[in-house]
mmCIF file of C-alpha atoms in Angstrom:
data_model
loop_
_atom_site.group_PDB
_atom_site.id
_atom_site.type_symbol
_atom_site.label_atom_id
_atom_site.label_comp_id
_atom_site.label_asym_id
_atom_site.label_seq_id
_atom_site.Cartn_x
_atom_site.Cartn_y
_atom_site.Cartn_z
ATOM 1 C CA UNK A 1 4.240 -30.533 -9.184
ATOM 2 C CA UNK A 2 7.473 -30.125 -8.050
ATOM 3 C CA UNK A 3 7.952 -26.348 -7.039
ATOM 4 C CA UNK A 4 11.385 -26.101 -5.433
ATOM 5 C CA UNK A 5 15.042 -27.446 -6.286
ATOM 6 C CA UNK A 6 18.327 -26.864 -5.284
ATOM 7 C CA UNK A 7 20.657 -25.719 -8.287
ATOM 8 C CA UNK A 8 23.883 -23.986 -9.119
ATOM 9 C CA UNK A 9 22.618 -22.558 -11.717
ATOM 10 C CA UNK A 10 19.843 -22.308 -14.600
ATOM 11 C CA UNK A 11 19.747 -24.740 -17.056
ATOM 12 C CA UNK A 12 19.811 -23.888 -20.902
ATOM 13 C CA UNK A 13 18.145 -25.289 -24.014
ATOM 14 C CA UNK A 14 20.592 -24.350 -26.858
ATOM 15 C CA UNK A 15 19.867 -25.430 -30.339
ATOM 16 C CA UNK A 16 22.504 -25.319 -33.345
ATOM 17 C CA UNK A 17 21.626 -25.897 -36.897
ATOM 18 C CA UNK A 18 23.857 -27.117 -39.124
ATOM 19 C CA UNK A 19 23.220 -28.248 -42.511
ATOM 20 C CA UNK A 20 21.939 -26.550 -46.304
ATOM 21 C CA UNK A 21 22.399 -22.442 -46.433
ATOM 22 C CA UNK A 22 18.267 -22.299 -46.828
ATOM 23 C CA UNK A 23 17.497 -24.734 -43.758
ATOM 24 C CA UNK A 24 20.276 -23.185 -41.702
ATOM 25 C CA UNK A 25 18.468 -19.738 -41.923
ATOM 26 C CA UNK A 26 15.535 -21.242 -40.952
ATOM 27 C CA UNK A 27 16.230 -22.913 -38.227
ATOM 28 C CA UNK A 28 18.815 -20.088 -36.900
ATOM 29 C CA UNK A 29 15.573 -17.684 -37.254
ATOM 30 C CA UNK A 30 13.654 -20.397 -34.987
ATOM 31 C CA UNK A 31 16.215 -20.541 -32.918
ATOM 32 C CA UNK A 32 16.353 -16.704 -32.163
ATOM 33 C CA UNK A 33 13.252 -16.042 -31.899
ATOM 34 C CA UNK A 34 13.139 -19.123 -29.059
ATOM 35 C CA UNK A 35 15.930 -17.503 -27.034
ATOM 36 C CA UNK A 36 14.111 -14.089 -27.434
ATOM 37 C CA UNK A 37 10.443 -15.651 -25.968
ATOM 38 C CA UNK A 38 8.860 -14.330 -29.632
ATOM 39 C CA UNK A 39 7.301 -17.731 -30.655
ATOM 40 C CA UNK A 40 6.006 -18.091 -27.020
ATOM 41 C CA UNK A 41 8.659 -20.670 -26.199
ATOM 42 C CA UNK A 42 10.344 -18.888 -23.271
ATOM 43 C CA UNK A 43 9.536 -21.854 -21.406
ATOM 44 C CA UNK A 44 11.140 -24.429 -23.473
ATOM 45 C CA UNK A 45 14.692 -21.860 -23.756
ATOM 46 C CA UNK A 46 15.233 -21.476 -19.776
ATOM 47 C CA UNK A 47 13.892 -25.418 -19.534
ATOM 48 C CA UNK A 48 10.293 -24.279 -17.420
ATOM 49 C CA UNK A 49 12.894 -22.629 -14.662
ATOM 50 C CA UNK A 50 13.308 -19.814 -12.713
ATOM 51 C CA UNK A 51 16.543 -18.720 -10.574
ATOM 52 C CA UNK A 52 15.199 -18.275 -7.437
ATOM 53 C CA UNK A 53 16.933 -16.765 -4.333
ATOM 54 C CA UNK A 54 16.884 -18.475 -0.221
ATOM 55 C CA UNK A 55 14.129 -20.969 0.161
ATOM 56 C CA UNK A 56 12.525 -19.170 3.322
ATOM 57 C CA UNK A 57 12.172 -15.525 1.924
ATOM 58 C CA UNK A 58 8.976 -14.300 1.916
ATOM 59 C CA UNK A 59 9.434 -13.361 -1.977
ATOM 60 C CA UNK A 60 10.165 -17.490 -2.749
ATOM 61 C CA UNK A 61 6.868 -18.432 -1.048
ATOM 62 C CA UNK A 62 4.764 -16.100 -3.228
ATOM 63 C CA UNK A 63 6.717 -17.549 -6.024
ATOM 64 C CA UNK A 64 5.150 -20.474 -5.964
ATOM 65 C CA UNK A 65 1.837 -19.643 -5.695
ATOM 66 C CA UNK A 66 2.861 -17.413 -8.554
ATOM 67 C CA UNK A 67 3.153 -20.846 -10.525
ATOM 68 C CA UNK A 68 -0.058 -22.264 -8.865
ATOM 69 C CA UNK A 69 -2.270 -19.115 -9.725
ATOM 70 C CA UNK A 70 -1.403 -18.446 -13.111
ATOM 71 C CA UNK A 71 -1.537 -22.245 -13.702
ATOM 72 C CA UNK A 72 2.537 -23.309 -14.926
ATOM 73 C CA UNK A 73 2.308 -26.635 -13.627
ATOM 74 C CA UNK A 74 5.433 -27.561 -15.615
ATOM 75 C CA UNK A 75 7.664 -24.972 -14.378
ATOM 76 C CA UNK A 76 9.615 -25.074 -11.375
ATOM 77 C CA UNK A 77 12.091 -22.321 -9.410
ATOM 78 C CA UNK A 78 16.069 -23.215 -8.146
ATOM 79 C CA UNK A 79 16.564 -22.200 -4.676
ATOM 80 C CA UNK A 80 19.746 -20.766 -3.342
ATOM 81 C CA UNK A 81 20.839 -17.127 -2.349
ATOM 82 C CA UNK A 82 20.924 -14.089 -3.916
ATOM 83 C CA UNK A 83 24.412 -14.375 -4.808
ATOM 84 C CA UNK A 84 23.974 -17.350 -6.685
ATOM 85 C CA UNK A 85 20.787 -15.520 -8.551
ATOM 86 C CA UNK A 86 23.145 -12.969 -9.328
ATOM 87 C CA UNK A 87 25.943 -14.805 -10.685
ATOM 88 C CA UNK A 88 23.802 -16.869 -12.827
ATOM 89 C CA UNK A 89 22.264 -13.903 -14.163
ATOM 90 C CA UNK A 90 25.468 -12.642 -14.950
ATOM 91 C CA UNK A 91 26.381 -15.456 -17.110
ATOM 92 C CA UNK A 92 23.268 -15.316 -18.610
ATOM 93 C CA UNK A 93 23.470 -11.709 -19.041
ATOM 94 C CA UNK A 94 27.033 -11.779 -20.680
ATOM 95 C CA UNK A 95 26.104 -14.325 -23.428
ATOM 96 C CA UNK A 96 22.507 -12.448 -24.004
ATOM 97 C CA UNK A 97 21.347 -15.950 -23.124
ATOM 98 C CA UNK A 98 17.384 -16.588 -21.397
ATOM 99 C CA UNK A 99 17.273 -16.583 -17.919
ATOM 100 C CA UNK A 100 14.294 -15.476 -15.277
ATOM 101 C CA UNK A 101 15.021 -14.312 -12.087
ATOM 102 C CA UNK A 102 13.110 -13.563 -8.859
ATOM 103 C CA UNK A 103 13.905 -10.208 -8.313
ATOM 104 C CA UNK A 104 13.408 -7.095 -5.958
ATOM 105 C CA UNK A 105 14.141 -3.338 -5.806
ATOM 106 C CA UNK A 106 16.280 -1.237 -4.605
ATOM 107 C CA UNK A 107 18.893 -3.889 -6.208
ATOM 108 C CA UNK A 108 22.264 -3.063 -7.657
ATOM 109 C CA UNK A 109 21.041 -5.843 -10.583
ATOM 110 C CA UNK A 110 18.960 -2.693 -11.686
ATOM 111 C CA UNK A 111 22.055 -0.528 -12.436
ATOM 112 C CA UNK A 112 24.057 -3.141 -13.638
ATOM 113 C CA UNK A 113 21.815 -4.926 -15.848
ATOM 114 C CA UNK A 114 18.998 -4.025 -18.070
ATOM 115 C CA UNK A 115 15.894 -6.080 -16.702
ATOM 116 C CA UNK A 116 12.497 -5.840 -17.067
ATOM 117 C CA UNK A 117 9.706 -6.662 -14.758
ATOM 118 C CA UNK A 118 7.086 -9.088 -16.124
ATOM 119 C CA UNK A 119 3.558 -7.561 -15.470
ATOM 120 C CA UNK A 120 1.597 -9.184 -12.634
ATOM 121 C CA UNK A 121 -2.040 -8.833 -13.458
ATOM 122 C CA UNK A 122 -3.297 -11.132 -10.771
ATOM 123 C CA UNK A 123 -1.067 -9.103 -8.436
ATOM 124 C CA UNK A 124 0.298 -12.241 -6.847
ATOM 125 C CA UNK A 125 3.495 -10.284 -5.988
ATOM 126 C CA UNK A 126 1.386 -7.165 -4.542
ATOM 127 C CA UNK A 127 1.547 -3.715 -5.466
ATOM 128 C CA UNK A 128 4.434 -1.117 -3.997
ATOM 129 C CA UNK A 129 5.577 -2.265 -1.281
ATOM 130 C CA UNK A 130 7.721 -0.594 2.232
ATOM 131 C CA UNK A 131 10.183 -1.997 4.072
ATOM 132 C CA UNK A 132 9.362 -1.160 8.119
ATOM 133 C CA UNK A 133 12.010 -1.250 11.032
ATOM 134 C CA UNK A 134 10.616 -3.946 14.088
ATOM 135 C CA UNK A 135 11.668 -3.703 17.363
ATOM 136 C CA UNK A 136 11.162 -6.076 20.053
ATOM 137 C CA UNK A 137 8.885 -5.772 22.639
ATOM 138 C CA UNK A 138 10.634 -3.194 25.336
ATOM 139 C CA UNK A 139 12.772 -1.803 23.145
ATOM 140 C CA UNK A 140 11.831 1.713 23.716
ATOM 141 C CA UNK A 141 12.333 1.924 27.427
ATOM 142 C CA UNK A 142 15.428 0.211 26.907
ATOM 143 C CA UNK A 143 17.121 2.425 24.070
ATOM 144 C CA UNK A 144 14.589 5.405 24.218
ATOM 145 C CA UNK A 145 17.484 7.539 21.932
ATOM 146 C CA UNK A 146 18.125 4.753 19.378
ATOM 147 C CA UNK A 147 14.217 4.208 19.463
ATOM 148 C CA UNK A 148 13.943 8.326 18.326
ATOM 149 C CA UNK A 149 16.376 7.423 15.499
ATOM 150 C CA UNK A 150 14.435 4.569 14.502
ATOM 151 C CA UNK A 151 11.341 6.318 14.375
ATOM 152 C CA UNK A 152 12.587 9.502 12.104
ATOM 153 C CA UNK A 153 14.705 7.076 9.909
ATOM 154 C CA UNK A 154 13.684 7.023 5.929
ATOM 155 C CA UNK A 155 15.698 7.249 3.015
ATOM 156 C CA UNK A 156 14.938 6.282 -0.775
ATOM 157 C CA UNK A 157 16.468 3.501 -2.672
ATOM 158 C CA UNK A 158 18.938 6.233 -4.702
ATOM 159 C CA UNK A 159 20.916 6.470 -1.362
ATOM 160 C CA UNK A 160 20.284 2.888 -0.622
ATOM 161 C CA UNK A 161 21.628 1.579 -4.283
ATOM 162 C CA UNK A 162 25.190 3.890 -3.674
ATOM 163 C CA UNK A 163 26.138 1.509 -0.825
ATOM 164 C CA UNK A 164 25.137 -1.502 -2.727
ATOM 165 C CA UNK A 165 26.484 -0.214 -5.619
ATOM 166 C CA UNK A 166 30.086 0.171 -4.172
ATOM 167 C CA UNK A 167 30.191 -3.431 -2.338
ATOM 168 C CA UNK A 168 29.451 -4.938 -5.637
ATOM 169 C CA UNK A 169 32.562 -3.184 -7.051
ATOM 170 C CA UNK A 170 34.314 -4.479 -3.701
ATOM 171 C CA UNK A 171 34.118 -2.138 -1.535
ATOM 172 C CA UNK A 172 34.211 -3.754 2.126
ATOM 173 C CA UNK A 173 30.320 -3.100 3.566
ATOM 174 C CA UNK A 174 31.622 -0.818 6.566
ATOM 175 C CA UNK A 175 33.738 0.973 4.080
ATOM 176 C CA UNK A 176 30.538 1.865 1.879
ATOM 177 C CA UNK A 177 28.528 2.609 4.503
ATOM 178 C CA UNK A 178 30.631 4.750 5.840
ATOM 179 C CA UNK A 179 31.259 6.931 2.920
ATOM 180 C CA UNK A 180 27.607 7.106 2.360
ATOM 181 C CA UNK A 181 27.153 8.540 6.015
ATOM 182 C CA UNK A 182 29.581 11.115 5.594
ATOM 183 C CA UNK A 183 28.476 12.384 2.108
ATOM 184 C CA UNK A 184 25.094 12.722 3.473
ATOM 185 C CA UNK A 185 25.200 14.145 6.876
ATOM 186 C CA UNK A 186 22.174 16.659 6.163
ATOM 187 C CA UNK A 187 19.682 12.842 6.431
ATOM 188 C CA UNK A 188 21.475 11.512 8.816
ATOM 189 C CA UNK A 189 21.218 14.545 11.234
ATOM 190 C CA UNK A 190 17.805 14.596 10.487
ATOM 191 C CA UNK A 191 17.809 11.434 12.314
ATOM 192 C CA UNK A 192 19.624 12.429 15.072
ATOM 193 C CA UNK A 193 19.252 16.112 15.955
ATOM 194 C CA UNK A 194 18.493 16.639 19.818
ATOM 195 C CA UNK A 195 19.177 12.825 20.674
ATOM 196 C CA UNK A 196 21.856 12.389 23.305
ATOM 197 C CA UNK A 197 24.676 10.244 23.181
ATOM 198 C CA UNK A 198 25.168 7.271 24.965
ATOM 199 C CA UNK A 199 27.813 5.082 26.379
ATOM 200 C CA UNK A 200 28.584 2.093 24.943
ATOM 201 C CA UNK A 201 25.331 0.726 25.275
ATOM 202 C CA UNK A 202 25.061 -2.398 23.351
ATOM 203 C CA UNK A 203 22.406 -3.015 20.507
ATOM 204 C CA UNK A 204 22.036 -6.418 18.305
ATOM 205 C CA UNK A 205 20.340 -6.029 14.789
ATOM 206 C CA UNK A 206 19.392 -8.919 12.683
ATOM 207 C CA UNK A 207 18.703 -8.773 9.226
ATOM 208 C CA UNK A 208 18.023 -11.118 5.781
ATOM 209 C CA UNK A 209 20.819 -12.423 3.586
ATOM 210 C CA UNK A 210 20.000 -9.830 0.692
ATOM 211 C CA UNK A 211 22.006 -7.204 -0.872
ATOM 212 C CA UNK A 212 19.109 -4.658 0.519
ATOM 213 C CA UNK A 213 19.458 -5.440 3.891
ATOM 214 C CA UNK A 214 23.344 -5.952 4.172
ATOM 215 C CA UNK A 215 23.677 -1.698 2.711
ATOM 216 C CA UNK A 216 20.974 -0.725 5.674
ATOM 217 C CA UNK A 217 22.288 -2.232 8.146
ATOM 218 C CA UNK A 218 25.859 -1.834 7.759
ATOM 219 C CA UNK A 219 24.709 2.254 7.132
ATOM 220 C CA UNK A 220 22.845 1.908 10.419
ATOM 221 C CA UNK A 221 25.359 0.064 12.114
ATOM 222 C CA UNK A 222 27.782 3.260 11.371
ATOM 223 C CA UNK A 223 25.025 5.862 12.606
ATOM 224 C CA UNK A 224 24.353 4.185 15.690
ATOM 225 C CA UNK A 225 28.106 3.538 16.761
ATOM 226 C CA UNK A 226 28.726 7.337 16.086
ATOM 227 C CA UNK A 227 26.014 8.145 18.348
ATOM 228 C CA UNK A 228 28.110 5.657 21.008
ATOM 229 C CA UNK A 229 26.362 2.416 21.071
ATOM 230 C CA UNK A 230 28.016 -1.001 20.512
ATOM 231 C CA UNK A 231 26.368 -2.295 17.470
ATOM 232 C CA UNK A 232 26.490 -6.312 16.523
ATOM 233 C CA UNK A 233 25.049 -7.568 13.379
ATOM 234 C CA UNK A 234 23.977 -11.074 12.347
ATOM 235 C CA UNK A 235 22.693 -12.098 9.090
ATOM 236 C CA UNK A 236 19.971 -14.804 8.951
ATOM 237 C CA UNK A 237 17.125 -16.438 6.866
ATOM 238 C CA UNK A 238 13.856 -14.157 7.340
ATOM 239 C CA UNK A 239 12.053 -16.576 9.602
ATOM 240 C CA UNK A 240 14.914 -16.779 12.354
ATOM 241 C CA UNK A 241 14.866 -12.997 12.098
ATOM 242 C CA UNK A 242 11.386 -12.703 12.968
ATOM 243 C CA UNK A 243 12.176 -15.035 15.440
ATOM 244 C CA UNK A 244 14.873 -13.118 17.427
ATOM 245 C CA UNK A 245 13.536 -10.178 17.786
ATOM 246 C CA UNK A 246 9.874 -11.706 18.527
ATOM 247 C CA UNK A 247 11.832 -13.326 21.115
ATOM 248 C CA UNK A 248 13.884 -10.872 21.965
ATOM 249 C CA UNK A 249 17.574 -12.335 21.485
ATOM 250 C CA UNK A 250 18.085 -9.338 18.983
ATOM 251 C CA UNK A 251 16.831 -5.606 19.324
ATOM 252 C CA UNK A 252 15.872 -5.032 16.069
ATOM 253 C CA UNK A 253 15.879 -5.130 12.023
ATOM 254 C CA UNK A 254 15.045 -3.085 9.207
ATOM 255 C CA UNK A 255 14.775 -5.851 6.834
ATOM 256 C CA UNK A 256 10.679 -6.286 7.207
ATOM 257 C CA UNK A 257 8.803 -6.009 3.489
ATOM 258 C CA UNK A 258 5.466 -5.558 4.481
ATOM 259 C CA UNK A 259 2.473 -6.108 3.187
ATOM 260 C CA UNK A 260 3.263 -9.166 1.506
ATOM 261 C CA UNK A 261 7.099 -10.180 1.267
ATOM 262 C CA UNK A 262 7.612 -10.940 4.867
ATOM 263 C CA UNK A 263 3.145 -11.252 5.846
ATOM 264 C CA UNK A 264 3.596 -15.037 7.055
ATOM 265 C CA UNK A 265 6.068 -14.103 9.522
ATOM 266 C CA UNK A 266 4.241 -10.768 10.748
ATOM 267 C CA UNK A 267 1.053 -12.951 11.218
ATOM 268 C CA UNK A 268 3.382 -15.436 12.575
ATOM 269 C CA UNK A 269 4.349 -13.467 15.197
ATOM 270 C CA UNK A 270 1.854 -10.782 15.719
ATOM 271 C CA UNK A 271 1.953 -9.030 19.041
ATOM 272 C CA UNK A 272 5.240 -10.136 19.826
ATOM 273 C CA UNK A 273 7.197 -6.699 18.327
ATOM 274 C CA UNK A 274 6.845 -3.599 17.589
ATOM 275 C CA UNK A 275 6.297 -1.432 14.330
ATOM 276 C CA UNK A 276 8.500 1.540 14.845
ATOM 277 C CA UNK A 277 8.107 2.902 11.226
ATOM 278 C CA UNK A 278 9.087 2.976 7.781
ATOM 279 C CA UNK A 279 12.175 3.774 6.407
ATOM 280 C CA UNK A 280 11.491 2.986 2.777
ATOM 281 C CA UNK A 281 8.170 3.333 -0.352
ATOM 282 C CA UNK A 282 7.728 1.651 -3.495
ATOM 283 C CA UNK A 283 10.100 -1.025 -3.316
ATOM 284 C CA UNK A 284 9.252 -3.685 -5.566
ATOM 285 C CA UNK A 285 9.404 -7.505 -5.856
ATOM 286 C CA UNK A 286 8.456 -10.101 -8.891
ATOM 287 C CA UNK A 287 9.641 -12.069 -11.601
ATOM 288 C CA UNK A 288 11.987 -10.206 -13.744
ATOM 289 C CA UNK A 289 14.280 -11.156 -17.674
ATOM 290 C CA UNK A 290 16.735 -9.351 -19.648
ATOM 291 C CA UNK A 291 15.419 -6.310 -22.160
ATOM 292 C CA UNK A 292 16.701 -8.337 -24.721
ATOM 293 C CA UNK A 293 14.209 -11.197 -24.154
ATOM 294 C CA UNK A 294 11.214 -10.075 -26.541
ATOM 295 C CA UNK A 295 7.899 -10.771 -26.508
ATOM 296 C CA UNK A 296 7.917 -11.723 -23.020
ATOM 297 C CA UNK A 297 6.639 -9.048 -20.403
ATOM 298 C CA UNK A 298 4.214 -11.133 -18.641
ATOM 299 C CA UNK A 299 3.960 -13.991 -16.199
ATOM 300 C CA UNK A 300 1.110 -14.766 -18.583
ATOM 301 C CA UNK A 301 3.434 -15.296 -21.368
ATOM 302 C CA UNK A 302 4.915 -18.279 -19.485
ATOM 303 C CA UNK A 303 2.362 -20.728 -20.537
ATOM 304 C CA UNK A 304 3.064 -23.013 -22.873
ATOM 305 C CA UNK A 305 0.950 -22.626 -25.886
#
């Protein structure tokens, strides 16, 4: 079975019937209740495929064994980025067309769309999940204030979606983040009461190409530089980010989805970084369609009958 493809989008099964007023109602009702997953042909109306996200996330890998467990040898899931998940749901979205996504919150799609999680009763995808700031090894002797901050910093995915939220209606990142961090100043000095200020003092965070990731970061990024470091960020697939700070070439991330997102890479590297904390509960990750898509609210749902 062939798993993974690369894609620009999802393709569509669309069926038009044209012929005798009695036949034509007929077949349009088929035809609706196809698109809408009601006959138990939600396979055969996104053509067996899900719009998947970057090939090495954590989320993509439990994907397939999504397919494997619950026994959909004939579907298969498009690899790309978020971005192009997004846009593709979008056009999906717009012409109330069937599309499944892999999908994850805190997400703007949430706020902008209305989706549905399909129920996970093997709980391939895990239950509730947190996202945990790493540090490499050292880093607290190195940046014992930053390390403080680190340790104290939590927020919930309200204040998380706001900065999303406002770079998908194109605001720049920095710009977001910063309006964030001065609307909220009660968290943030709960973060930073009694730490001193530094000089300049340079720190690299990595983090994963996702919407998530680029709102924390950028937020960070803004907290940290007022406190007087130097603050670089580099986006990068979630295995190279493991990678740098397990080897040390960045300081830190708070991009890890732990238990089960980002497990192969925390087993991967185990004892080479350290678990400062979490900043975020009950995120979520799985396979997710439109509201308007009925009779389809499970991953069981997906097999052909």
């Amino acid at each position: 079975m062939r798993l993974f493809k690369k894609a620009t989008g999802i393709g569509m099964t669309a069926v038009l019937a044209i012929g005798l007023a009695a036949c034509g109602n007929a077949d349009a009702k088929n035809d609706d209740e196809k698109i809408s997953g009601t006959t138990g042909n939600v396979g055969e109306s996104v053509d067996y495929t899900i719009t998947g996200i970057d090939p090495g996330s954590g989320h993509m890998e439990l994907t397939a064994k999504v397919l494997e467990e619950y026994d959909l040898p004939d579907w298969n899931v498009t690899s790309g980025s978020g971005a192009a998940m997004t846009a593709a749901l979008k056009r999906a979205y717009d012409k109330e067309e069937p599309i499944i996504i892999t999908a994850w919150s805190p997400h703007w799609k949430f706020s902008k769309f209305d989706l549905k999680y399909l129920d996970d009763p093997q709980l391939i995808y895990g239950d509730a999940e947190e996202i945990h700031t790493l540090g490499r090894t050292g880093f607290k002797e190195d940046f014992p204030e930053a390390y403080t901050i680190f340790q104290r910093f939590s927020w919930d995915m309200d204040d998380m979606a706001e900065i999303m939220i406002a770079i998908e209606d194109g605001e720049k990142p920095e710009v977001a983040a910063r309006t964030w961090v001065d609307d909220n100043q009660d968290k943030v000095s709960e973060w930073t009461d009694g730490v001193a200020k530094v000089n300049g003092e340079t720190i690299k965070l990595v983090y994963a190409p996702w919407d998530s990731e680029l709102a924390s970061h950028n937020m960070m990024k803004i907290v940290l530089e007022d406190m007087g470091y130097d603050v670089q960020l580099s986006m990068v697939e979630p295995g190279p980010m493991f990678s740098a700070v397990a080897d040390g070439s960045a300081d830190a991330t708070f991009a890890a989805w732990l238990p089960n997102t980002h497990k192969t890479y925390v087993e991967k590297f185990e004892g080479e970084f350290e678990d400062i904390g979490v900043s975020m509960v009950g995120v979520k990750q799985g396979l997710a369609v439109p509201t308007y898509m009925e009779g389809v609210d499970s991953i069981e749902d997906l097999k052909s009958n």
